XYZ file of C-alpha atoms in Angstrom:
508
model
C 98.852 4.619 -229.538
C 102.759 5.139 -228.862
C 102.867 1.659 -228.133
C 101.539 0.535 -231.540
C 103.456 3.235 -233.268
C 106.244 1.294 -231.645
C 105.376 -1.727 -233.143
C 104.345 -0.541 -236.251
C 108.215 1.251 -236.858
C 109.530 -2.416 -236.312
C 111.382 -1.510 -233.444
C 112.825 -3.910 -231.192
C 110.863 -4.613 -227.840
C 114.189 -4.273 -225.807
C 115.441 -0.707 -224.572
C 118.677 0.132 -225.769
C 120.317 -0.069 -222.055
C 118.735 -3.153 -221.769
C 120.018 -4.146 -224.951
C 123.466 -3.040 -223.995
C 123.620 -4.989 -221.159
C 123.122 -8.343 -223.105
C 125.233 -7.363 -225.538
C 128.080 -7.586 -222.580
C 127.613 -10.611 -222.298
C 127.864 -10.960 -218.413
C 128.123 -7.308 -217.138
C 126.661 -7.322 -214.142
C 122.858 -7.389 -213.549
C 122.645 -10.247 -216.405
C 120.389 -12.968 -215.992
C 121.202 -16.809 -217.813
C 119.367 -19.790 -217.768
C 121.241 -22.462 -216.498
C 121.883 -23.782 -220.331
C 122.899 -20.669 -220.992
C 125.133 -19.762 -217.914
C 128.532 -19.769 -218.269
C 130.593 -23.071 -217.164
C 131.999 -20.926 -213.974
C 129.357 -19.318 -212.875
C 126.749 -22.475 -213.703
C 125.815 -23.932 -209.944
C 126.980 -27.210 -208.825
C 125.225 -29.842 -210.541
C 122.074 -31.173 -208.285
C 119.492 -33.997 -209.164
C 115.762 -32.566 -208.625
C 113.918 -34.614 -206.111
C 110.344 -35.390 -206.582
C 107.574 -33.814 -204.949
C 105.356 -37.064 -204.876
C 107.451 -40.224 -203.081
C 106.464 -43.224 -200.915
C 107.126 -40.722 -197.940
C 104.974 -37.762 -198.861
C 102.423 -40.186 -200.331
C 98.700 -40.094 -198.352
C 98.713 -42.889 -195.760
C 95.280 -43.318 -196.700
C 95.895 -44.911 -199.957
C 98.944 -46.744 -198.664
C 96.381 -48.585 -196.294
C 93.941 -49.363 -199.439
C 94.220 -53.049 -200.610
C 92.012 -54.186 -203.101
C 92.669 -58.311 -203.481
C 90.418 -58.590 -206.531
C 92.902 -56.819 -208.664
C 96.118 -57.472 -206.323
C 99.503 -58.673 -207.060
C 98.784 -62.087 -208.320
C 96.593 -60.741 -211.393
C 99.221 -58.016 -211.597
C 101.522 -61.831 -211.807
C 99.084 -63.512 -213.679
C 99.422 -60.381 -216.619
C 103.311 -60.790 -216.675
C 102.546 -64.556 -217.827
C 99.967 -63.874 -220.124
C 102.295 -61.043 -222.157
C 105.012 -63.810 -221.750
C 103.149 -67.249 -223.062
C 101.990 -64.422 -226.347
C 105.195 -63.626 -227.131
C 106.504 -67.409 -227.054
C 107.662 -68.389 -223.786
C 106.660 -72.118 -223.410
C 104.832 -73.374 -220.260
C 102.763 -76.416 -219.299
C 100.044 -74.208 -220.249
C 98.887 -72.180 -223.163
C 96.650 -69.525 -221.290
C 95.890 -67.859 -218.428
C 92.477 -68.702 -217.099
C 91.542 -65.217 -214.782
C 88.955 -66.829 -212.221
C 89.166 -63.695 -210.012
C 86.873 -61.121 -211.044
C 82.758 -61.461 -211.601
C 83.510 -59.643 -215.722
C 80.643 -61.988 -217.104
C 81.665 -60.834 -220.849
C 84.876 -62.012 -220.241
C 83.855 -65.594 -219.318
C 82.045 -65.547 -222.879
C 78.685 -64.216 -221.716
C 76.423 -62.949 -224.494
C 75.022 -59.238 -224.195
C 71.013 -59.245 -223.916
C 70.212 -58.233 -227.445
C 67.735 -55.347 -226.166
C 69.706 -53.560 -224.196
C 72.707 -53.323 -226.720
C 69.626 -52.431 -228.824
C 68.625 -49.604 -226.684
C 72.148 -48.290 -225.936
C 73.114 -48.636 -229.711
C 69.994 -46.133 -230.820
C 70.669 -43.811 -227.954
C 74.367 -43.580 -228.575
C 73.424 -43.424 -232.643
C 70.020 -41.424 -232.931
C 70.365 -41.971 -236.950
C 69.508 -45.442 -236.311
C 66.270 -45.186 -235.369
C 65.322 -44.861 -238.898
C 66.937 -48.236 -239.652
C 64.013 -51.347 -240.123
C 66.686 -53.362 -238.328
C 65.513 -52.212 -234.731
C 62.288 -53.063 -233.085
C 59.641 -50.414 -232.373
C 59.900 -51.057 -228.478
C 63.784 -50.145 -228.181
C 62.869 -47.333 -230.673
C 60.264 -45.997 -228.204
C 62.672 -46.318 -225.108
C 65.482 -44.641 -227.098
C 63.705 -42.007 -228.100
C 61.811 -41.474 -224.775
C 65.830 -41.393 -222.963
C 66.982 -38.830 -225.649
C 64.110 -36.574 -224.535
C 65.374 -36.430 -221.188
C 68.902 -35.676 -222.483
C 70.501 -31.932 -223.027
C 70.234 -31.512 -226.905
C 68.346 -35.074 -227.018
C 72.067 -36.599 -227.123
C 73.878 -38.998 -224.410
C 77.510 -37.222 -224.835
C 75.511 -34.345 -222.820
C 75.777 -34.255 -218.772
C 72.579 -35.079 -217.629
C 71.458 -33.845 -213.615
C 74.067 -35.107 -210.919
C 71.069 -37.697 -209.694
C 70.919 -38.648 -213.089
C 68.216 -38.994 -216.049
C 64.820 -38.197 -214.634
C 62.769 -40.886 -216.850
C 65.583 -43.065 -215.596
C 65.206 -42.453 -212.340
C 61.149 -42.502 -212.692
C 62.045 -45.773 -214.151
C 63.743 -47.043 -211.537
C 61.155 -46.250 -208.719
C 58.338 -48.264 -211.037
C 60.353 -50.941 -211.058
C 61.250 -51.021 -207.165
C 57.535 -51.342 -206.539
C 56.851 -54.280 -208.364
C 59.830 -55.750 -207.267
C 58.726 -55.349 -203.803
C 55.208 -56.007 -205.037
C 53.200 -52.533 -204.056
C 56.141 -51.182 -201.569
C 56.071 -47.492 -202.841
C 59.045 -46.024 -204.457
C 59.510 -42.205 -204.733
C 61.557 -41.392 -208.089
C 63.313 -38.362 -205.285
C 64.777 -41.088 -203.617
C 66.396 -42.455 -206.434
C 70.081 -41.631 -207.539
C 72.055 -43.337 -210.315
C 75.774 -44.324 -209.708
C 78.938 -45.089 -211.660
C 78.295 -48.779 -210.920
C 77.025 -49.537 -207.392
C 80.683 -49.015 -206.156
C 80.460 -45.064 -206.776
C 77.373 -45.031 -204.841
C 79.038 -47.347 -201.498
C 81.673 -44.767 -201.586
C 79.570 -41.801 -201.820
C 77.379 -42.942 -198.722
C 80.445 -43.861 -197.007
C 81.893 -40.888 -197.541
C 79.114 -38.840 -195.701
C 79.200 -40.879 -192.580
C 82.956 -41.132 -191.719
C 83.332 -38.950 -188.926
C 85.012 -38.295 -186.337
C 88.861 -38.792 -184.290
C 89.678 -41.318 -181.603
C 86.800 -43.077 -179.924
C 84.280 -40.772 -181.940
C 85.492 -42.370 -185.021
C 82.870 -44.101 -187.282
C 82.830 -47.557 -187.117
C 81.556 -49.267 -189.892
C 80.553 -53.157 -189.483
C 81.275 -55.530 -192.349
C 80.904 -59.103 -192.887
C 83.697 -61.443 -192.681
C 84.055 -62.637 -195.766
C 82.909 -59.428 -197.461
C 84.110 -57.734 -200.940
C 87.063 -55.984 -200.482
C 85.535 -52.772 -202.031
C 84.007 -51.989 -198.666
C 87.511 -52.286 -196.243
C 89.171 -50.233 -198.984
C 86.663 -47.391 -198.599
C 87.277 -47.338 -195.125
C 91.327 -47.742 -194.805
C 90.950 -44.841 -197.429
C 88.617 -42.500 -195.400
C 89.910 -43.352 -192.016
C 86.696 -44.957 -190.553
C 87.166 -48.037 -188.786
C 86.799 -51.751 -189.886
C 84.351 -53.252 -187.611
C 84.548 -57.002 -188.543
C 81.202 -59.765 -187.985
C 81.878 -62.916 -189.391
C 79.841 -64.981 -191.216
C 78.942 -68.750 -190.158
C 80.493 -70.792 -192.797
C 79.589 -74.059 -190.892
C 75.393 -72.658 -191.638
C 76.423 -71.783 -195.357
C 77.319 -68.547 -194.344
C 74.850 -67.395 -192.627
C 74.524 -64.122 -190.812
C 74.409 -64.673 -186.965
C 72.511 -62.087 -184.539
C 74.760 -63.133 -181.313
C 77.810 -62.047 -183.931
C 76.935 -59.079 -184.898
C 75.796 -57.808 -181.277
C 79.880 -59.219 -179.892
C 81.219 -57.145 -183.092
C 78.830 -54.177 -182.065
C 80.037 -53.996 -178.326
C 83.442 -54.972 -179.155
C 83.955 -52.122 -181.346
C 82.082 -49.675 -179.006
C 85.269 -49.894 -176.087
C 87.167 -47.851 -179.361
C 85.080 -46.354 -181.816
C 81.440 -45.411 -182.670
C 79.846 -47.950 -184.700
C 76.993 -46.480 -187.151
C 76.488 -48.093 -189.872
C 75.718 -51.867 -190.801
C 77.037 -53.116 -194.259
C 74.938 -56.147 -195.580
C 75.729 -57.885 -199.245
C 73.098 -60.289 -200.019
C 73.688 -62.463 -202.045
C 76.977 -62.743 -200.804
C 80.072 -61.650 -202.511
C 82.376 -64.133 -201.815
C 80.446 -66.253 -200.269
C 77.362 -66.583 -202.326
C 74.448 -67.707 -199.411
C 71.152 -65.797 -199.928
C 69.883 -64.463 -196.897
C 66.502 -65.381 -195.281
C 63.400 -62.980 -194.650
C 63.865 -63.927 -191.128
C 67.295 -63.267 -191.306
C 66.853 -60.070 -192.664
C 63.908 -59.292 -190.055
C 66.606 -60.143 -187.915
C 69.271 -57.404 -188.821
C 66.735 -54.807 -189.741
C 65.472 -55.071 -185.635
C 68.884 -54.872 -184.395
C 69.740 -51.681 -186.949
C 66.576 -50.349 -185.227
C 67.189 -50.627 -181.819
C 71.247 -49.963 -182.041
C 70.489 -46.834 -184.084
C 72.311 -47.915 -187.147
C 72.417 -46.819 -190.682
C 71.862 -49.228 -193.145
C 73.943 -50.005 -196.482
C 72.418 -52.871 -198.477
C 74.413 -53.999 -201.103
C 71.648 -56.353 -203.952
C 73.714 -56.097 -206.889
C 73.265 -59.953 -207.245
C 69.425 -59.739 -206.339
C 69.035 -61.753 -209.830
C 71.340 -64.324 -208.642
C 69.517 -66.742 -207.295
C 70.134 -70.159 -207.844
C 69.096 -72.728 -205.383
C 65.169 -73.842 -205.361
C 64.444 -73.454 -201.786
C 66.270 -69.833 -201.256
C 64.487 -66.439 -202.453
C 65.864 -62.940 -203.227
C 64.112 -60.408 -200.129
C 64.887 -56.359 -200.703
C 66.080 -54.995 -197.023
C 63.311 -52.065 -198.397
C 60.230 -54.321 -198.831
C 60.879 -56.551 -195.640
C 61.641 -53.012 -193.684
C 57.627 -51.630 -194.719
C 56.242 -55.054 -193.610
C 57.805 -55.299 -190.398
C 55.570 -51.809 -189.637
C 55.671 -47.748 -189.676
C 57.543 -47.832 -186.795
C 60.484 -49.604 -188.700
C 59.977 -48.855 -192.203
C 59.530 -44.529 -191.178
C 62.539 -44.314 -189.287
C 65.469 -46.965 -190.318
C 68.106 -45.007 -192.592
C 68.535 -47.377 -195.474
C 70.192 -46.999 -198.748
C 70.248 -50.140 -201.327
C 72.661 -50.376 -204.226
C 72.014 -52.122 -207.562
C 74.176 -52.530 -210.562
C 74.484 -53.019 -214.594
C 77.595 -55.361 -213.764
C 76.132 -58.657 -212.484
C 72.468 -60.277 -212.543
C 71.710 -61.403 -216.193
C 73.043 -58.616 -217.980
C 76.696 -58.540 -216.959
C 77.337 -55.519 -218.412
C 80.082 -54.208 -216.064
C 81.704 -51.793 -218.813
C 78.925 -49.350 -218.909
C 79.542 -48.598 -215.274
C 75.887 -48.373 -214.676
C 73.911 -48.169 -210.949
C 71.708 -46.952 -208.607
C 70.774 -46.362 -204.942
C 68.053 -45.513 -203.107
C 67.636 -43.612 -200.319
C 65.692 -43.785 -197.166
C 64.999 -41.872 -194.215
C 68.042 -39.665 -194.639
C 67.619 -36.371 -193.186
C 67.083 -33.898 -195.338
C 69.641 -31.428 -194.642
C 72.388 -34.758 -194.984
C 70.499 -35.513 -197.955
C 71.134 -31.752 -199.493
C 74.659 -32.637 -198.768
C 74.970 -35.640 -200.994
C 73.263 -34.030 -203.784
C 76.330 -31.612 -203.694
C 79.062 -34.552 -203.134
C 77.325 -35.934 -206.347
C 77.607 -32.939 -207.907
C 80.986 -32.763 -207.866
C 81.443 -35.566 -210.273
C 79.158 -33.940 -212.488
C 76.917 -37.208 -213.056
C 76.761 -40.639 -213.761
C 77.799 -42.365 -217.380
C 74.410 -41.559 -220.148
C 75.626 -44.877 -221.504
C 75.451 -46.397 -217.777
C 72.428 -44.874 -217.118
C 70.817 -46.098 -220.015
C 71.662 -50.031 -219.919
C 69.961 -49.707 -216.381
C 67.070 -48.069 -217.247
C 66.836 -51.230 -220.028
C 67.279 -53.451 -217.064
C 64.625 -51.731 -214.465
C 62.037 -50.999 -217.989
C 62.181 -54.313 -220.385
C 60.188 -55.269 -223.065
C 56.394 -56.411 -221.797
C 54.509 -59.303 -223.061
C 52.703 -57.311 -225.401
C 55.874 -56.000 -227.156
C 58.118 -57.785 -230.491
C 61.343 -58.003 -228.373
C 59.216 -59.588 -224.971
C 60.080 -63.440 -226.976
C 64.281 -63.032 -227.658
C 64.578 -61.011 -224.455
C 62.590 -63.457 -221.792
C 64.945 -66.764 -223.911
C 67.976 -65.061 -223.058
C 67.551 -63.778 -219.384
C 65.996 -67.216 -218.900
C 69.237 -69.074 -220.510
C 71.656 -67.156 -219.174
C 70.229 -67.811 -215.257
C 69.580 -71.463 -215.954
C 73.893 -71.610 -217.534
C 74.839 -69.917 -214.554
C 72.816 -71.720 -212.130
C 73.984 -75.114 -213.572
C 77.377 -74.155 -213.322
C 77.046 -72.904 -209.811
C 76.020 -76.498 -208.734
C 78.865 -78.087 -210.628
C 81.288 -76.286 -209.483
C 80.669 -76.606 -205.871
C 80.374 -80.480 -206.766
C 83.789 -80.050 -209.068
C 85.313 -78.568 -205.805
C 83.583 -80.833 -203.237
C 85.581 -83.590 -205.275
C 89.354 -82.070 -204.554
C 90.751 -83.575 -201.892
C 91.457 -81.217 -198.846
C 88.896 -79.061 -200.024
C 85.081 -78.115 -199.277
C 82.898 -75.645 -200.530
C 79.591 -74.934 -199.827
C 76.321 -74.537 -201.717
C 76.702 -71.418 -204.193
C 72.886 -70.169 -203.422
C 73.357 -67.089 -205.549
C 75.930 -64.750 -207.096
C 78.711 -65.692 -209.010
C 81.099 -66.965 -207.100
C 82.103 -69.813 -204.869
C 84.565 -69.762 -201.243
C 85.583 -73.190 -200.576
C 87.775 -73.992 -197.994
C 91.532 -75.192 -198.785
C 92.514 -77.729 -195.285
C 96.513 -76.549 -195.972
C 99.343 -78.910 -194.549
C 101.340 -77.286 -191.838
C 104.665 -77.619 -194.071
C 102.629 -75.258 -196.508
C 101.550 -72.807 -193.913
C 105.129 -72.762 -192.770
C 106.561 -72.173 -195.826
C 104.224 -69.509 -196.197
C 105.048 -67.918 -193.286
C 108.822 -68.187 -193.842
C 107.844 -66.153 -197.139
C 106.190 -63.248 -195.301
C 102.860 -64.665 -197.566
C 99.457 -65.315 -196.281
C 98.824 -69.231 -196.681
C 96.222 -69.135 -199.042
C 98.260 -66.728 -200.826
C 101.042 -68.713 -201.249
C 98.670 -71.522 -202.439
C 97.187 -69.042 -205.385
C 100.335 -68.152 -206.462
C 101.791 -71.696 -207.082
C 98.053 -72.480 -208.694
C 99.015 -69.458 -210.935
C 102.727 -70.622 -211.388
C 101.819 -74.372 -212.645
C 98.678 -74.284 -214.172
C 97.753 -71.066 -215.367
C 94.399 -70.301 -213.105
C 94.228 -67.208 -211.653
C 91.782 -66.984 -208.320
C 91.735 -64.391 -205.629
C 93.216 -65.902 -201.833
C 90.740 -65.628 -198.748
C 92.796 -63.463 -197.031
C 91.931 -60.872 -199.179
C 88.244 -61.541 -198.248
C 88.996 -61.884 -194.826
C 88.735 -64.664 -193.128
C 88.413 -66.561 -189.438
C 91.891 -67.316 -187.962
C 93.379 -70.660 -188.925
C 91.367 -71.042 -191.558
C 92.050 -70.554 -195.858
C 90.104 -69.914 -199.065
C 89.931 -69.127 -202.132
C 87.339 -67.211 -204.257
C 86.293 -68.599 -207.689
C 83.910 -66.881 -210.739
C 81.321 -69.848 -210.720
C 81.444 -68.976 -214.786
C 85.085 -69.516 -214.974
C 85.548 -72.319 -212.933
C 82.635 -74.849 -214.532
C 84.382 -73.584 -218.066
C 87.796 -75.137 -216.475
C 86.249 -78.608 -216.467
């Protein structure tokens, strides 16, 4: 009450000592901000150093390198921003070949699924005549799942449960009867959020306890980023380029007991089809890998994001899941596999929305527990995201008015993608000093560059990676940006490029 009386008089807040004091302007006891201070008693003048520098910066992310997005697209921006504002070159664009952004190329969006997003995003149009009754029903039916029947709500850290229900129906068709339990299921930021999330629980470890983690070589740079980043070591098998890539059992056991004089290799990273390298891997082949996981006690990461991508006649898409039941209970109860799929690539190419899942096998359930609260950290996945997959996992059914558009444009969009997979490998078979072999599926082709040793030493004089010297000079004269080998990894001696098969046939 005497402190509102205060108030109430108008009295100042100071006391009058206190007041006295500042009103000597410097008796003792005074305190100044340094604009304030006096010119002789101000402290010598000082510049502030920063907190964050190269020095104090986490090793960790010093070691990252991510090629896809490296310093010749960071180059190949610099030129674009100077051709549009009127520098002249001997070309009038940049052409970005590096990165599998299917939109980008020119791609079309499947009409359904923009369809389905649109009314989920925009409940008020599901009173418009303008959208079918089937991507009415699915809206509606995602909405119901959703906090306040709206997609700016979070939804569970695993993600949408119809979604996720969803997913699991369509995993057993896909693997025609293989049983999929919706509990098993967790959507992702893209399939990338998920990689990192599993990698995250099983690096482990200092010195010779450290996790290994065994990668193809060529393999998508995502996965040695993850590991520079969380300390877990690179444990490299390479691929046979001279068998279209294939993936060799006597590699992968020399990588396996390599790596075991230095670390403790437990997990096996597969990407079929191959990103860079495009080969589709055989049931045998997979048979293969999923025995020697068994017996060598590894945990399995299978990365399918391209499992749509499948281009030449004689090859066929095989889950690691539905090969792992029919090789027995003994395999199929006891292997610890998780597979990743994505929004980004297959027909839809709808890398924006982020979208993905992974399921998860085997995992103890304690460990499991533990991801659920790693998840949960990030709250959950995109609604958007979630909902273009759940378009791509649930769409229309013969019986339904979009079944027609939707079936003409997943068909036409494979068949463009397929033809221009086999024309550029021929396109690139063609270049002299160059070969490339068949793009079975994915998006992208590796050929081989056969560089002249005044180019590798020049390179080398440069402090540059052959093939990287190679891309930049591409960049530099005619405007094409592609991502170097090196960057993929690569066998010694040897030099690459990777190419977006829908870039590279629109070159021509």
């Amino acid at each position: 009450m005497l402190l509102l009386r205060h108030f109430s008089r108008g009295a100042p807040l100071a006391p009058r000592r206190a007041r006295a004091r500042c009103e000597a302007g410097g008796a003792a006891g005074t305190r100044f901000s340094t604009a304030e201070a006096p010119e002789e008693t101000r402290a010598p003048a000082r510049l502030r150093g920063r907190t964050l520098t190269m020095e104090t910066l986490n090793p960790h992310v010093k070691a990252v390198e991510y090629a896809v997005r490296g310093p010749i697209v960071t180059r190949a921006g610099a030129i674009e921003r100077a051709l549009q504002q009127g520098e002249k070159r001997s070309f009038t664009e940049v052409i970005k070949a590096n990165i599998g952004d299917a939109h980008a190329m020119g791609q079309q969006p499947i009409t359904f699924l923009r369809q389905v997003v649109a009314l989920c995003c925009f409940p008020e149009l599901l009173q418009s005549s303008a959208f079918p009754d089937d991507a009415k029903q699915r809206a509606q039916r995602i909405l119901q799942d959703c906090g306040g029947q709206s997609l700016g709500s979070y939804s569970a850290s695993q993600g949408v449960e119809c979604i996720r229900r969803d997913i699991a129906d369509y995993i057993t068709r896909r693997d025609r009867g293989v049983p999929s339990d919706w509990n098993n299921v967790y959507l992702t930021t893209g399939a990338s959020d998920g990689i990192m999330s599993i990698l995250k629980l099983l690096a482990a470890g200092r010195g010779p306890r450290r996790t290994g983690v065994m990668i193809p070589i060529p393999q998508y740079p995502l996965y040695s980023a993850a590991l520079s980043e969380l300390e877990a070591v690179h444990v490299h098998y390479h691929l046979d380029e001279d068998r279209c890539w294939a993936l060799d059992l006597q590699e992968l056991q020399r990588a396996f007991l390599s790596a075991k004089q230095h670390c403790q290799p437990r997990v096996l990273c597969i990407i079929n089809p191959g990103n860079p390298t495009g080969q589709v891997q055989s049931k045998k082949c997979i048979e293969e890998v999923l025995h020697f996981a068994f017996e060598e006690n590894l945990f399995v990461m299978a990365d399918e994001v391209y499992q749509d991508n499948v281009y030449a006649p004689d090859c066929q898409f095989h889950s690691f899941k539905k090969v792992l039941f029919e090789m027995g209970p003994e395999y199929s109860s006891s292997v610890e596999l998780v597979s990743f799929h994505s929004t980004s690539k297959g027909y839809t190419g709808e890398c924006g929305f982020r979208g993905g899942y992974m399921e998860v096998l085997n995992m103890d359930p304690q460990v499991e527990a533990q991801l659920v609260k790693l998840l949960s950290v990030r709250l959950c996945p995109s609604l958007p995201g979630q909902a273009a997959m759940d378009v791509i996992v649930n769409p229309p059914r013969e019986h339904e008015p979009s079944y027609a558009l939707f079936t003409k444009e997943k068909s036409s969009v494979l068949e463009v993608l397929a033809l221009k997979a086999e024309l550029t490998e021929r396109i690139l078979n063609s270049v002299p000093g160059m070969k490339c072999n068949p793009v079975q599926g994915s998006m992208y082709a590796f050929p081989q560059v056969f560089m002249p040793p005044r180019a590798v030493q020049e390179a080398q004089a440069m402090s540059l990676a052959p093939d990287m010297l190679y891309c930049l000079k591409l960049l530099e004269e005619t405007g094409i940006c592609l991502v170097p080998g090196s960057g993929f990894g690569q066998k010694e001696g040897t030099f690459h490029f990777r190419s977006d098969v829908n870039k590279h046939a629109n070159m021509t």
